[in-house]
Coordinates of C-alpha atoms in Angstrom, one line a residue:
X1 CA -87.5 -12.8 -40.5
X2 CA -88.6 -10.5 -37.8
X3 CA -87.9 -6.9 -37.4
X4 CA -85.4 -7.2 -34.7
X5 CA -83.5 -10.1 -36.7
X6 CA -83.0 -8.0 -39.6
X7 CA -82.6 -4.7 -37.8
X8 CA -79.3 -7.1 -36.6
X9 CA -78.1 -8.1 -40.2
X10 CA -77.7 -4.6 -40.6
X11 CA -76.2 -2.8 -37.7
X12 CA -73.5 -6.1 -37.9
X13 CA -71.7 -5.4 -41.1
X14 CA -71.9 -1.1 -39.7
X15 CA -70.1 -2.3 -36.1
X16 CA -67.7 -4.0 -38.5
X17 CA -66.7 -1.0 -40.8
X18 CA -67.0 1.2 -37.7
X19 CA -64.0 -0.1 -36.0
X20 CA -60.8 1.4 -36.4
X21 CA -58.2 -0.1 -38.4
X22 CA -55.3 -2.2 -36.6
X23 CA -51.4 -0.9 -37.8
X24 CA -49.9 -3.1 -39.9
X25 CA -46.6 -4.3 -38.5
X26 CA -43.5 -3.7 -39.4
X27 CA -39.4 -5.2 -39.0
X28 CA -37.4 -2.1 -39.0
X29 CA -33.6 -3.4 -39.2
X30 CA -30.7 -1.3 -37.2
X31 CA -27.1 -1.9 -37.5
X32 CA -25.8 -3.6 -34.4
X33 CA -22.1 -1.9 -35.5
X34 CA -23.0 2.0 -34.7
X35 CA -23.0 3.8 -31.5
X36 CA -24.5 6.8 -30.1
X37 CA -25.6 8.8 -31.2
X38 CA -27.0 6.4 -33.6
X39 CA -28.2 3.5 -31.5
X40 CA -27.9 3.0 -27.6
X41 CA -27.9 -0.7 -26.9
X42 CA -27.8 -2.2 -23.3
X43 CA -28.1 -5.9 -22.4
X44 CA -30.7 -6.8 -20.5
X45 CA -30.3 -10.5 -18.9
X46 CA -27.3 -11.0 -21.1
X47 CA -29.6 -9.6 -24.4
X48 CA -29.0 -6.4 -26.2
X49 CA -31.9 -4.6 -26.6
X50 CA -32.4 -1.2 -28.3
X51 CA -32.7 1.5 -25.6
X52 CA -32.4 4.9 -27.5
X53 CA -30.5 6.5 -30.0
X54 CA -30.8 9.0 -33.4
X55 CA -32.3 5.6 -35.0
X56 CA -34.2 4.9 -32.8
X57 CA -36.3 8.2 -32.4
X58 CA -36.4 8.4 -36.6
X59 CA -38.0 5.3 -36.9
X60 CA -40.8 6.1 -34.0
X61 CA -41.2 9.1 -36.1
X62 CA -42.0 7.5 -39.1
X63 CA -44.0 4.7 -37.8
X64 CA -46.2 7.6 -36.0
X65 CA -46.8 8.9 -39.9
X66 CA -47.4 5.4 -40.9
X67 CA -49.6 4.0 -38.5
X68 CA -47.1 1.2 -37.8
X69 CA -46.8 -1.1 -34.9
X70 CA -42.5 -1.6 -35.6
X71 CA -40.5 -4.9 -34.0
X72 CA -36.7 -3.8 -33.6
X73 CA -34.3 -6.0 -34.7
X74 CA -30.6 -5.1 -34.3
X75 CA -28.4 -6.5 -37.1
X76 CA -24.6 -6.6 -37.7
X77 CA -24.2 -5.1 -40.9
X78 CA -23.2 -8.2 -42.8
X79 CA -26.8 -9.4 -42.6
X80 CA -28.5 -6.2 -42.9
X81 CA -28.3 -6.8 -47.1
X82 CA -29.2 -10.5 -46.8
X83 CA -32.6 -9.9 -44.5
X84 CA -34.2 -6.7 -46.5
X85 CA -33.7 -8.8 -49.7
X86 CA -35.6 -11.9 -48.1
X87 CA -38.4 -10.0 -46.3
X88 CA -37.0 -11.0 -42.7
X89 CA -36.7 -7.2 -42.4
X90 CA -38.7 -4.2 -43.8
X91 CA -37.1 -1.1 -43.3
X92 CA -33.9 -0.1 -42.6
X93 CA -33.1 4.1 -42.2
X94 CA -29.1 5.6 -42.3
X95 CA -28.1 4.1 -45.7
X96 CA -27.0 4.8 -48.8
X97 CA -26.3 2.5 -52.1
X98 CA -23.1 2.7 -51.8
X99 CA -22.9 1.4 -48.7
X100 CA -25.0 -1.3 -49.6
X101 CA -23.9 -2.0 -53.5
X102 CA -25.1 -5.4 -53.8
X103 CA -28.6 -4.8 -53.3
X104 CA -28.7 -1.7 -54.7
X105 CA -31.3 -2.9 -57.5
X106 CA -33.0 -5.1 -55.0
X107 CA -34.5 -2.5 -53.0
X108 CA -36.5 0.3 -53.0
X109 CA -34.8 3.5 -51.5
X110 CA -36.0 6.1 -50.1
X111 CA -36.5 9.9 -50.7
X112 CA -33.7 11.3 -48.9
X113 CA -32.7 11.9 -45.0
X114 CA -29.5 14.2 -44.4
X115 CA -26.0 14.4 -44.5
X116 CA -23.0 11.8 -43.4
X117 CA -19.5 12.3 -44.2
X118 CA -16.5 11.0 -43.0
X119 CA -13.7 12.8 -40.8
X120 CA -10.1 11.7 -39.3
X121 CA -10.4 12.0 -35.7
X122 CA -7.2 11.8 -33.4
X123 CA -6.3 13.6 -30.0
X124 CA -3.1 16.3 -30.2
X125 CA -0.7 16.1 -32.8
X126 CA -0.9 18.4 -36.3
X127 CA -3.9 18.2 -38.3
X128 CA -4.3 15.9 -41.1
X129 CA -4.6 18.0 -44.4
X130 CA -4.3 14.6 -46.7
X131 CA -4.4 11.4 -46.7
X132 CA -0.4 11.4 -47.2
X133 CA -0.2 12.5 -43.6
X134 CA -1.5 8.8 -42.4
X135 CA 1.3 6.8 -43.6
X136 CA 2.3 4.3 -41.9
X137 CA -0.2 5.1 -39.1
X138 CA -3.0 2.3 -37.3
X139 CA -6.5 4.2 -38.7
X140 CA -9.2 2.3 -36.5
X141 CA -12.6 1.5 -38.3
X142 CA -15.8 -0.3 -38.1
X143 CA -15.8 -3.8 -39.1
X144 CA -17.4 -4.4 -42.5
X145 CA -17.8 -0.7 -42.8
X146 CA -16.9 0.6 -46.8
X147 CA -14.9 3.6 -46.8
X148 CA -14.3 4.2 -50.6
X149 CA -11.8 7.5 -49.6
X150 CA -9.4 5.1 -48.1
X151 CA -9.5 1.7 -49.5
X152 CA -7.1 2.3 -52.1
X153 CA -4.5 2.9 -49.2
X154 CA -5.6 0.2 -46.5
X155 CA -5.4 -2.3 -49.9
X156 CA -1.6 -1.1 -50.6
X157 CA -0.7 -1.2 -47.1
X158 CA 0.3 2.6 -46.8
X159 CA -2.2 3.0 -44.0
X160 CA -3.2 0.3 -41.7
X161 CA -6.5 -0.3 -41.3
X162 CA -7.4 -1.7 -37.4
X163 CA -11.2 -2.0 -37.3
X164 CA -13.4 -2.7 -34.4
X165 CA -16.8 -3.4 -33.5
X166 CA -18.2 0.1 -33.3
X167 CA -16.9 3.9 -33.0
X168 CA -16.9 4.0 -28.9
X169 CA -14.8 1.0 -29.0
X170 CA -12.2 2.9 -31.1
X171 CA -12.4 6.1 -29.2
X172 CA -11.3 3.5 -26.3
X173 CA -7.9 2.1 -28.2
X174 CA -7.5 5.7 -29.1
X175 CA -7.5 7.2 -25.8
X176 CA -5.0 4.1 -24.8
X177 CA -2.6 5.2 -27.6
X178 CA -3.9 1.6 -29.1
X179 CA -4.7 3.3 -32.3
X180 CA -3.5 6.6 -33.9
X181 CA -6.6 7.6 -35.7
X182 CA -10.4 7.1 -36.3
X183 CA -12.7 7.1 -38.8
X184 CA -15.7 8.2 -37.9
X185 CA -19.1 10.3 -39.4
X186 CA -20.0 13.8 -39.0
X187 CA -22.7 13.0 -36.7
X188 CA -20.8 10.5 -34.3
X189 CA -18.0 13.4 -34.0
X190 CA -20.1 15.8 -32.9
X191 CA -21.8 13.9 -30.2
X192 CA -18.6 12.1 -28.8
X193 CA -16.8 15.8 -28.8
X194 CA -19.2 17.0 -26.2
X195 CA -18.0 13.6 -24.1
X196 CA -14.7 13.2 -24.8
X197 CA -13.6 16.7 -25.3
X198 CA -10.0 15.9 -26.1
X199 CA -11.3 15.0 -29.5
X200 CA -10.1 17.0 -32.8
X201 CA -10.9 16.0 -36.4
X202 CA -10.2 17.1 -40.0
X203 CA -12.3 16.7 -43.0
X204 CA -11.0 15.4 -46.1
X205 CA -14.0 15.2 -47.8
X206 CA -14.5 11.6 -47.7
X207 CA -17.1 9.5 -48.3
X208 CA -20.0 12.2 -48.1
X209 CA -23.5 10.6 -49.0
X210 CA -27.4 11.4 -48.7
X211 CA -28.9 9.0 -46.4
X212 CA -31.9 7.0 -46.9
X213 CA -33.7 4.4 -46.1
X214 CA -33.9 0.7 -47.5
X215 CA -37.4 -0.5 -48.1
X216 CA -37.7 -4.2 -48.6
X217 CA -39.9 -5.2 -51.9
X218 CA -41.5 -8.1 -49.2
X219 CA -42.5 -4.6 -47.1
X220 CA -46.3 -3.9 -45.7
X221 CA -45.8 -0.5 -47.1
X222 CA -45.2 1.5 -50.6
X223 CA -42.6 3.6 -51.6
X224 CA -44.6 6.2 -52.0
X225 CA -46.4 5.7 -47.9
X226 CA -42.6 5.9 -46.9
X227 CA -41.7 9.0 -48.7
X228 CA -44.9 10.8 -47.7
X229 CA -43.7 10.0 -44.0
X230 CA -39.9 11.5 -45.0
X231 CA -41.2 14.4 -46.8
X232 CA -43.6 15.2 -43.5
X233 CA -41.5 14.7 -40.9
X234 CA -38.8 16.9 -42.9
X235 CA -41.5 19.8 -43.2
X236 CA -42.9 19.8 -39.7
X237 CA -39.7 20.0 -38.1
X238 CA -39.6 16.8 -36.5
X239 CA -36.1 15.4 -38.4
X240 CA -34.3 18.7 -37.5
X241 CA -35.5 18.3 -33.8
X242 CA -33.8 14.3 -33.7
X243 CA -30.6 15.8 -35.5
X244 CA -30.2 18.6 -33.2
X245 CA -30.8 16.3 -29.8
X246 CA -28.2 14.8 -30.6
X247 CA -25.4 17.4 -31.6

């Protein structure tokens, strides 16, 4: 072997280590039920595609920690448990066991994100100080959506529970007198108030949870990689900054 083969056999294996490593890829799963400020969908050629939103912006954030290359897949939330348990998605951020009970041992969850409660929302009227005060009204929701606060009453019939595909949908029937009332989170009231400014709400105190994310146990990533990205982008500022676009 010559000096200018083996000066090759070397340099090859340095190029190789040399180069910088590709970002693994990642599914990262929204629910196709929320609206903005969550998600922003629009349908491009008849095909929704994923445009904006609070989810949106959290999941770039954590990717940019990760290193990941991320695929968006919009999900209704009946699938969301069935494709983190078989690896057909990864991640999925804004959850919370008990929204998601039945695969509450069959994930990995993450360190926490921020608060989401629920609140009554209505236009005019009186407040609502209990949930006595909805008898007998049409209290829109989000199909498949859990609200533990209420289900007692939608179950008994003392409240009728009207649901529909997302939150802007039932701020529609409601402005139409289609509905009396909404259910709707914290964060989607304060971001529909500044469009609709007709909008009041009271707080029962319902169904207040710590978000988090969902890893998959088929994921690219650890537990631990994800919750180094949380506790970062928490530190640095940049999860404050995507709440407070939005509200």
């Amino acid at each position: 072997m010559n000096a200018l083969m083996a000066l090759a056999f070397i340099l090859t294996p340095l190029c190789s280590l040399a180069k910088p490593s590709e970002p693994k890829a990642i599914r990262y799963g929204i629910n196709s039920n929320y609206a903005m400020p969550l998600i922003n969908v629009e349908r491009v050629q008849n095909t929704p595609k994923l445009e904006g939103g609070l989810l949106r912006d959290l999941g770039q954030a954590l990717f940019k920690e990760l290193n990941l290359t991320p695929t968006w897949l919009l999900l209704p939330k009946s699938r969301v448990a069935s494709n983190l348990t078989s690896g057909n998605v990864h991640l999925v951020c804004h959850l919370n066991e008990v929204w998601q009970p039945a695969i509450r041992e069959a994930v990995f969850w993450s360190h926490d994100l921020y608060r989401s409660s629920n609140l009554i929302v209505y236009i005019g009227g009186k407040p609502i100080l209990k949930a006595k005060d909805l008898y007998g009204k049409r209290v829109g929701g989000v199909l498949n959506f859990i609200y533990q606060y209420m289900d007692d009453y939608f179950k008994k019939g003392l409240i009728q529970r009207e649901d529909g595909p997302n939150n802007e949908s039932n701020i529609q029937k409601l402005l139409n007198g289609r509905i009396d009332y909404i259910i709707m989170s914290n964060l989607e009231f304060e971001y529909y108030k500044k469009v609709y400014p007709s909008l009041e709400s009271s707080d029962l105190g319902m169904d207040e949870v710590i978000t988090k994310c969902a890893l998959s146990r088929k994921a690219p990533i650890t537990l631990e990689e994800l919750n180094r990205a949380i506790d970062t982008i928490k530190k640095n500022g940049t999860l404050e900054k995507i709440l407070k676009s939005y509200n």
